[in-house]
Amino acid sequence: MLDIYSILTLMKKYLFYLAAAYGLTANAFAADVDCAANEAKGIYEVECSNDFKATEVSVSNKSGSGVLNLKEDDDYINLTVNLQSKGAYKVYVGYNSVYGYKQINCAVNGIGGNANLGKSGDEAQDKKGETLVATFDFKAGANTIKLTPIWTWAVVDYVRIEKDNNAPTYDFKVSDVDGIKVDGTKLLDHCGNEFVMRGVNLAYTWFKSSAYDQLEAIHKYGANAVRIVLNNGIKNKADDAASVRKIADKCKEYGMVAILEVHDVTGSDKIDDLLKAAQYFANMASSLKGTESYIMVNIANEWHNSSSASVWRDGYVKAIPMLRNAGIRNCIMVDAGGYGQNAATIHTYGKDVLASDVDNNILFSIHMYGGAGNTNKIIPNIDGVINQDLAVCVGEFGWYHSDGDVDEAKILSYCNQKNVGWLAWSWYGNGSPVQYLDVVKDASKNPVLASYNNITINNWNNTQSWKASADWGKTITDAWKAEAKPASLNECLETQVNEVNGSNEIKFFLADSELNVILENSSVVTISDICGRQLYASEMTEGINKVNVSNLHDGIYILKADGKASKFIKR
């Protein structure tokens, strides 16, 4: 009886002759034969892919019959991994360093991680290497591994998977705090309604003399959240607890959630700097007590630059318990690494960071500029978080930046589709050369919305420039008007209604996205949120009346008809 390798050899010879008869190359068929043998060992050669945009390159040191060069920004390689059962697997990328040290993104079913192909400073040489990306959850059946360049001219040889028997398991709970909290991918206000942020960043610490005028203007235009820039004393004078509480309380007065962030540690890779930011908030724990319904704590703006993703994880695993041990129970916001744009840090280690919080109350944040906010990266960056049942927002974004074009229209539309919150950067005060990020032209209570027409935008080292235009101010404020619904910041309106149907309440039942209202007499039926805002009104007749409630966010609503009222919960 022939063994498998003898059979494969005979198939290879047959396919060679078949290829020659049709004028094809034998390498393609040879690769198919090698694929079967290698995949049985957990090795997926890039030349086996039938879905890629990359360039073949000749190298001497490789594992299979060829390698592929991710030469252009939009290049990619897709590999399919078929498994009989789900499980956690370590993913390795094999490469050749013929063009020196490179970085690529490796995503499994849309959840990405960064792969360092060699070490920074490595010389270009025809040399094989292998690097561990991370452990990923694979499903039973077909899984897709997608490789894309972070730095171009990255030569990829193969992907190897290996069962991770020591992978951690997680069992996250919903915090019992009477305040803003996450529930899977959703952010809830303290009354249990889904809260989707539609807001902006306010440079409070740099413009204190006009900050309250700016805040009033933001309120007038309809934002429901404001991220407030603070200093903790590392680089600039620290903002004291009393002044921080005052500006946050003003946000509450205007019906807006306040997100507090320390800006002094931007771009630092030092864990000690992050811990100093955490200590800044820990020191104001008494001032923050009782603010859980309207204040969120963003420990540090864009902490983490270019060090490994594990440094980002290790830093926050240390920082988050400092706040909880100090008694702070506010929802915590955590920026992605890589100046906020490396979403792969969250994709890879977000669950580890969430597990470090005893309250499991973390909202992750991606900052979207030319890197994370370009057309091709927006959806995978967001999906890579929410597909793991983690909550995420876009904590900053512009319409252009020194690292290239930002697809702000796609950010707005996809966030609306997925109920993902966003905060534009920024209301006012951006200095040269990025003044085009201002939403308004002045810091008054009644500012002029900013519009930019055919302006020149340069990259950081002035080696490249672009011409671009945008109605930035109108784009942001129009989105607020259309989508911003305020959180419940005060008492929840739960009196005079019951969750359970009884003789004195309206009879109803929910079936999928339809609310079925049963009336004894014709009546006007209204639906309001728990803040009393009427969302629906219609004349209905005796009997069963159907109302489509698919457009309502998850939360608590009040149903009224014929002088009666009942509460229902849409989940």
XYZ file of C-alpha atoms in Angstrom:
571
model
C 0.000 0.000 0.000
C 1.288 3.470 -0.870
C 1.784 5.947 1.976
C 0.524 9.538 1.736
C 3.845 10.958 0.610
C 4.123 8.429 -2.242
C 0.634 9.356 -3.335
C 1.506 13.067 -3.229
C 4.644 12.425 -5.296
C 2.652 10.610 -7.979
C 0.066 13.392 -7.993
C 2.831 15.943 -8.366
C 4.271 14.112 -11.427
C 0.820 13.793 -12.984
C 0.019 17.459 -12.477
C 3.384 18.447 -13.927
C 2.541 16.685 -17.206
C -0.991 18.076 -17.129
C 0.366 21.596 -16.632
C 2.812 21.193 -19.511
C 0.009 20.033 -21.810
C -1.945 23.223 -21.126
C 1.029 25.553 -21.136
C 0.881 26.252 -17.393
C 3.690 26.393 -14.871
C 4.320 23.412 -12.668
C 5.056 25.573 -9.603
C 1.413 26.393 -9.018
C 0.512 22.687 -8.879
C 3.587 21.822 -6.886
C 2.556 24.443 -4.365
C -0.877 22.834 -4.075
C 0.699 19.488 -3.263
C 3.052 21.037 -0.709
C 0.144 22.947 0.836
C -1.675 19.772 1.784
C 1.367 18.325 3.514
C 2.293 21.541 5.311
C -1.217 22.405 6.414
C -1.424 19.009 8.123
C 1.471 20.294 10.257
C -0.201 23.658 10.924
C 1.941 25.551 8.401
C 0.196 27.747 5.821
C 2.526 28.849 3.045
C 1.704 32.233 1.491
C 2.234 30.835 -2.018
C -0.718 28.536 -1.306
C -3.082 31.481 -1.011
C -5.580 32.029 -3.791
C -6.567 35.467 -2.471
C -3.761 37.992 -2.264
C -2.431 41.244 -3.632
C 1.317 41.068 -3.220
C 4.481 40.650 -5.267
C 6.511 37.485 -5.678
C 10.164 37.982 -4.810
C 13.109 35.618 -5.185
C 15.000 34.709 -2.010
C 17.294 31.822 -1.180
C 16.094 31.182 2.368
C 12.464 30.159 2.638
C 10.371 27.288 3.937
C 8.252 26.480 0.889
C 8.424 27.213 -2.813
C 8.065 30.990 -2.586
C 7.495 34.162 -0.571
C 5.324 37.245 -1.075
C 6.303 40.883 -0.622
C 3.708 43.236 0.919
C 5.105 46.044 -1.169
C 2.210 48.523 -1.330
C -0.044 50.004 1.361
C -3.098 48.160 0.040
C -1.388 44.785 -0.383
C -2.737 41.810 1.547
C -2.542 38.027 1.847
C -5.545 35.939 2.937
C -5.026 32.400 4.206
C -7.817 29.970 5.088
C -7.447 27.709 8.123
C -9.984 24.907 8.457
C -10.384 23.367 11.907
C -12.616 20.600 13.192
C -13.217 22.288 16.533
C -12.817 25.729 18.058
C -9.876 26.565 20.285
C -7.099 28.967 21.204
C -4.038 28.880 18.957
C -0.728 30.688 18.977
C -0.074 32.321 15.606
C 3.457 32.710 14.248
C 4.559 34.483 11.064
C 7.545 33.244 9.089
C 9.401 35.893 7.117
C 12.550 36.795 5.228
C 14.456 39.933 6.250
C 15.811 40.667 2.773
C 14.553 44.272 3.190
C 15.380 44.586 6.884
C 13.131 44.996 9.911
C 9.404 45.389 9.150
C 6.026 45.344 10.871
C 2.804 43.829 9.580
C -0.713 43.320 10.886
C -1.934 39.763 11.296
C -5.707 39.443 11.808
C -7.619 36.259 12.594
C -11.300 36.528 11.685
C -10.995 40.311 11.829
C -9.181 40.445 15.171
C -5.716 41.825 14.567
C -2.299 41.755 16.149
C 1.051 43.218 15.195
C 3.941 41.073 13.992
C 7.493 42.378 14.238
C 9.516 40.823 11.428
C 12.899 40.897 13.107
C 14.253 43.525 15.486
C 14.514 47.263 15.040
C 17.862 48.085 13.470
C 18.321 44.687 11.810
C 20.304 44.863 8.596
C 18.742 43.774 5.322
C 19.806 40.231 4.540
C 18.401 37.116 2.896
C 17.607 35.364 6.170
C 14.657 33.378 7.492
C 12.916 34.206 10.747
C 9.758 33.463 12.696
C 7.870 35.678 15.159
C 5.009 35.066 17.569
C 2.051 37.377 16.975
C -0.362 36.367 19.751
C -2.881 33.755 20.822
C -6.185 33.964 18.949
C -9.534 32.243 19.315
C -10.315 30.124 16.254
C -13.767 28.800 15.416
C -14.725 25.394 14.085
C -14.764 25.416 10.288
C -13.131 28.033 8.059
C -11.027 30.789 9.638
C -9.386 33.657 7.741
C -5.911 34.965 8.550
C -5.257 38.292 6.838
C -1.783 39.810 6.572
C -1.406 43.510 5.720
C 1.614 45.831 5.862
C 2.232 48.381 8.570
C 5.588 49.037 6.939
C 5.721 48.142 3.253
C 8.315 45.888 1.594
C 7.635 43.212 4.183
C 8.436 39.719 2.881
C 6.203 36.990 4.314
C 6.968 33.279 4.031
C 4.224 31.439 5.969
C 1.891 31.434 8.948
C 2.109 28.680 11.551
C -0.506 27.861 14.200
C -0.008 25.892 17.392
C -2.624 24.926 20.005
C -2.281 27.055 23.145
C -3.246 24.814 26.038
C -2.411 27.533 28.566
C -4.615 30.258 27.073
C -6.620 32.067 29.775
C -10.418 31.946 29.902
C -12.548 34.933 30.875
C -15.909 35.370 32.555
C -16.716 39.078 32.586
C -19.588 40.504 34.612
C -21.517 43.762 34.354
C -20.509 46.171 37.092
C -23.046 46.844 39.836
C -21.972 50.500 40.052
C -24.798 53.047 39.995
C -23.236 54.824 37.067
C -22.012 54.506 33.521
C -20.936 50.940 32.770
C -20.165 48.591 29.912
C -22.238 45.517 29.127
C -20.396 43.566 26.446
C -20.052 45.935 23.493
C -22.581 48.440 24.863
C -22.097 51.478 27.074
C -25.018 52.007 29.459
C -26.013 55.035 31.489
C -26.871 54.570 35.147
C -30.535 53.904 34.318
C -29.634 51.009 32.036
C -30.188 52.816 28.722
C -27.630 52.376 25.978
C -25.543 55.542 25.717
C -23.814 56.299 22.412
C -21.363 59.192 22.677
C -21.570 61.968 20.110
C -19.159 64.583 21.333
C -15.900 66.453 21.079
C -12.581 67.074 22.806
C -12.175 70.306 24.782
C -8.650 71.660 25.400
C -9.599 72.852 28.889
C -6.164 72.968 30.472
C -4.702 75.174 27.717
C -7.668 77.552 27.379
C -9.092 77.916 30.884
C -10.108 81.544 30.402
C -12.510 80.622 27.602
C -13.262 77.003 28.547
C -16.716 77.686 29.983
C -17.741 79.753 26.960
C -16.571 76.911 24.732
C -18.495 74.399 26.827
C -21.679 76.452 26.501
C -21.227 76.561 22.731
C -20.704 72.783 22.580
C -23.929 72.355 24.557
C -25.841 74.670 22.213
C -24.777 72.626 19.211
C -26.090 69.439 20.816
C -23.167 67.226 21.925
C -23.866 64.631 24.609
C -20.264 64.089 25.778
C -17.071 66.121 26.195
C -13.555 64.792 26.670
C -11.653 67.260 28.847
C -7.888 67.716 28.472
C -6.018 67.899 31.800
C -2.426 68.082 33.024
C -1.149 66.014 35.932
C 2.097 67.916 36.541
C 4.639 65.799 34.658
C 5.131 68.434 31.964
C 2.770 71.246 32.928
C 1.109 72.529 36.082
C -1.398 70.017 37.381
C -5.108 70.810 37.306
C -6.407 70.613 40.877
C -9.292 68.395 41.920
C -11.647 71.270 42.685
C -11.312 72.863 39.244
C -11.666 69.464 37.566
C -14.868 68.735 39.490
C -16.198 72.207 38.642
C -15.848 71.805 34.873
C -17.260 68.267 35.036
C -20.263 69.463 37.049
C -20.881 72.117 34.406
C -20.962 69.346 31.786
C -23.616 67.590 33.859
C -25.624 70.815 34.123
C -25.629 70.934 30.328
C -26.686 67.267 30.106
C -23.297 66.041 28.858
C -21.071 63.240 30.119
C -17.545 64.376 31.033
C -14.518 62.249 30.140
C -11.395 63.310 32.044
C -7.992 62.604 30.486
C -4.343 63.321 31.376
C -2.452 64.683 28.368
C 1.035 64.989 29.884
C 2.046 61.396 29.112
C 1.160 61.434 25.401
C 3.496 59.192 23.402
C 5.430 57.893 26.396
C 6.476 54.239 26.488
C 7.388 54.438 30.179
C 5.041 52.486 32.432
C 6.077 54.785 35.275
C 4.545 57.758 33.417
C 1.268 55.880 33.064
C 1.277 55.037 36.765
C 1.800 58.719 37.580
C -1.272 59.550 35.518
C -3.219 56.869 37.387
C -1.995 58.246 40.713
C -3.210 61.713 39.709
C -6.754 60.382 39.501
C -6.342 58.159 42.563
C -5.465 61.275 44.546
C -8.811 62.863 43.644
C -10.867 59.784 44.531
C -12.857 61.646 47.208
C -13.753 64.365 44.696
C -14.915 61.783 42.159
C -17.088 59.862 44.613
C -20.732 60.114 43.588
C -19.956 61.215 40.010
C -20.172 57.762 38.437
C -23.310 58.675 36.458
C -21.673 61.545 34.550
C -17.858 61.267 34.737
C -15.633 58.751 32.990
C -11.879 58.537 33.617
C -9.557 58.258 30.609
C -6.360 57.496 32.524
C -3.898 58.772 29.928
C -4.105 60.250 26.459
C -2.240 58.165 23.887
C 0.166 56.591 26.361
C 2.372 54.099 24.483
C 4.297 54.846 21.323
C 6.292 52.132 19.582
C 7.200 49.566 22.227
C 5.661 46.101 22.089
C 1.943 45.587 22.615
C 2.753 43.617 25.752
C 4.166 46.808 27.311
C 0.804 48.492 26.690
C -0.930 45.557 28.361
C 1.456 45.426 31.306
C 1.132 49.161 31.912
C -2.634 49.171 32.130
C -2.775 45.945 34.121
C -0.807 47.871 36.768
C -2.555 51.236 36.407
C -6.214 50.211 36.521
C -6.090 48.548 39.978
C -4.579 51.779 41.363
C -7.831 53.589 40.616
C -10.036 50.804 41.947
C -7.957 50.412 45.107
C -8.372 54.153 45.707
C -12.151 53.709 45.626
C -12.816 55.099 42.134
C -15.740 53.253 40.530
C -16.219 55.431 37.459
C -16.113 53.793 34.044
C -12.509 53.829 32.796
C -11.522 54.653 29.229
C -8.303 53.139 27.849
C -6.628 54.463 24.692
C -5.079 52.080 22.184
C -1.299 51.985 21.981
C 0.768 53.576 19.232
C -0.426 57.125 19.973
C -3.962 55.790 20.158
C -3.944 54.455 16.584
C -2.646 50.915 17.060
C -5.954 49.112 17.505
C -4.111 45.792 17.435
C -3.005 46.401 21.034
C -6.676 46.183 22.031
C -7.372 43.316 19.638
C -4.530 41.299 21.148
C -4.624 42.223 24.832
C -7.956 43.962 25.447
C -9.371 41.036 27.404
C -6.278 40.940 29.621
C -6.734 44.636 30.401
C -10.456 44.243 31.085
C -9.711 41.281 33.382
C -7.398 43.501 35.460
C -10.405 45.617 36.486
C -12.408 44.173 39.367
C -15.445 46.015 37.990
C -14.898 44.853 34.390
C -15.892 48.410 33.436
C -13.554 49.466 30.629
C -14.396 51.345 27.436
C -11.552 51.085 24.924
C -10.742 53.996 22.640
C -9.149 54.171 19.186
C -7.858 57.475 17.812
C -8.435 57.673 14.085
C -6.164 59.794 11.942
C -4.283 58.817 8.776
C -3.147 55.507 10.263
C -6.202 54.057 11.992
C -8.769 56.235 10.228
C -8.005 55.602 6.585
C -10.673 53.966 4.452
C -9.253 50.440 4.702
C -8.619 50.378 8.468
C -11.807 51.775 10.034
C -14.015 48.683 9.888
C -11.376 46.081 10.868
C -10.150 48.332 13.698
C -13.647 48.604 15.188
C -14.761 45.055 14.406
C -11.590 43.625 15.918
C -12.789 44.968 19.290
C -16.545 44.447 19.194
C -16.194 40.965 17.705
C -14.566 40.015 21.016
C -17.577 41.395 22.917
C -15.560 44.382 24.141
C -16.775 47.983 24.158
C -15.013 50.618 22.059
C -15.332 54.229 20.981
C -13.444 56.544 18.623
C -11.936 58.853 21.232
C -10.359 61.208 18.701
C -10.544 61.700 14.952
C -10.070 64.446 12.406
C -10.760 64.861 8.713
C -7.073 64.906 7.724
C -3.739 64.805 9.503
C -0.024 64.819 8.928
C -0.137 61.038 8.409
C -2.649 61.282 5.578
C -6.334 61.414 4.705
C -8.997 60.399 7.211
C -12.268 58.972 5.931
C -14.425 60.900 8.385
C -17.620 60.070 6.488
C -16.960 56.348 6.910
C -16.129 56.800 10.596
C -19.443 58.575 11.163
C -21.527 56.138 9.146
C -19.957 52.960 10.547
C -20.124 54.223 14.134
C -23.795 55.017 13.574
C -24.371 51.552 12.120
C -22.649 49.813 15.035
C -23.748 52.173 17.862
C -20.123 53.076 18.547
C -19.485 56.408 20.264
C -17.149 59.088 18.932
C -15.491 62.321 20.034
C -14.113 64.681 17.389
C -10.717 66.304 17.861
C -11.134 69.079 18.712
C -13.441 72.019 19.392
C -10.887 74.832 19.310
C -7.243 75.687 19.886
C -5.169 73.457 17.625
C -1.940 75.251 16.826
C 0.079 75.321 13.640
C 0.488 73.180 11.609
C -2.715 71.280 12.542
C -5.098 74.193 13.055
C -7.337 72.609 10.422
C -8.558 70.194 13.123
C -10.568 72.954 14.847
C -14.324 72.409 14.663
C -14.946 76.140 15.212
C -13.065 79.324 14.359
C -13.228 81.066 17.744
C -13.607 80.307 21.450
C -16.798 82.308 22.053
C -20.269 81.208 23.201
C -21.484 81.644 19.618
C -18.581 80.548 17.425
C -18.338 80.302 13.646
C -18.182 76.744 12.363
C -14.877 75.940 10.661
C -14.693 75.186 6.957
C -11.490 74.519 5.013
C -11.175 75.006 1.262
C -8.261 73.628 -0.744
C -5.737 74.095 2.061
C -2.235 72.633 2.038
C -1.524 69.918 4.613
C 2.042 68.734 5.198
C 3.351 65.582 6.811
C 5.431 65.934 9.973
C 8.814 66.322 8.259
C 7.480 68.381 5.335
C 8.496 65.816 2.733
C 4.964 65.376 1.428
C 1.925 67.633 1.098
C -1.715 67.342 0.073
C -4.514 69.703 -0.945
C -7.816 69.091 0.815
C -11.174 70.633 1.726
C -13.850 69.941 4.352
C -16.870 71.494 6.067
C -15.512 70.089 9.298
C -17.609 72.089 11.745
C -20.887 71.479 9.933
C -20.131 67.770 9.502
C -19.651 67.260 13.239
C -22.491 69.429 14.526
C -24.968 68.065 11.970
C -24.155 64.550 13.186
C -24.848 65.641 16.766
C -28.225 67.036 15.787
C -29.146 63.826 13.991
C -27.798 61.248 16.429
C -26.900 62.612 19.882
C -29.180 61.353 22.629
C -28.250 62.452 26.152
C -27.494 59.998 28.907
C -29.659 59.861 32.000
C -27.519 61.792 34.483
C -30.001 62.257 37.319
C -32.820 60.203 38.806
C -34.308 57.418 36.730
C -38.018 57.930 36.075
C -39.386 54.644 37.336
C -42.322 55.827 39.448
C -45.956 55.370 38.473
C -45.091 52.521 36.070
C -44.603 48.829 36.528
C -42.473 46.379 34.607
C -45.058 43.614 35.005
C -48.416 43.847 33.260
C -51.381 44.015 35.586
C -55.000 45.099 35.608
C -54.104 48.789 35.897
C -51.404 48.795 33.243
C -51.337 48.600 29.473
C -51.212 45.070 28.151
C -48.357 44.490 25.733
C -45.749 42.000 24.658
C -42.490 42.234 22.706
C -41.791 39.907 19.773
C -38.428 40.476 18.141
C -38.468 44.142 17.064
C -42.252 44.560 17.347
C -44.053 45.960 20.363
C -47.601 44.565 20.421
C -49.943 46.906 22.303
C -53.335 45.502 23.338
C -56.030 48.168 23.817
C -59.577 47.889 25.128
C -60.513 51.193 23.493
C -59.089 53.440 20.777
C -56.443 55.753 22.189
C -53.335 57.790 21.407
C -50.298 55.659 22.324
C -46.958 57.271 23.146
C -43.494 55.895 23.835
C -40.988 57.979 25.811
C -37.543 57.350 27.217
C -37.020 57.467 30.956
C -36.036 61.142 30.779
C -39.517 61.917 29.475
C -38.552 62.596 25.852
C -41.397 61.476 23.596
C -40.114 59.248 20.803
C -43.366 57.954 19.290
C -47.052 58.914 19.172
C -49.896 57.407 17.164
C -53.644 56.881 17.272
C -54.424 53.182 17.764
C -57.608 51.139 17.667
C -59.117 48.492 19.924
C -57.288 45.171 19.811
C -53.645 44.337 19.013
C -51.542 47.128 17.483
C -47.998 46.565 16.263
C -45.187 49.119 16.657
C -41.755 48.628 15.053
C -39.195 49.503 17.756
C -36.068 48.342 15.905
C -34.816 51.948 15.756
C -34.834 52.304 19.553
C -31.566 51.794 21.424
C -31.545 49.117 24.109
C -32.918 50.528 27.348
C -35.973 51.339 29.432
C -39.025 53.016 27.856
C -42.420 54.253 29.060
C -45.549 53.200 27.190
C -48.657 55.376 27.764
C -52.249 55.072 26.538
C -55.738 55.902 27.818
C -54.396 57.354 31.082
C -52.344 54.245 31.866
C -48.588 53.677 31.790
C -46.245 50.696 31.711
C -42.512 50.259 31.497
C -40.870 48.003 28.933
C -37.244 47.095 28.404
C -35.815 46.725 24.921
C -32.732 44.488 24.867
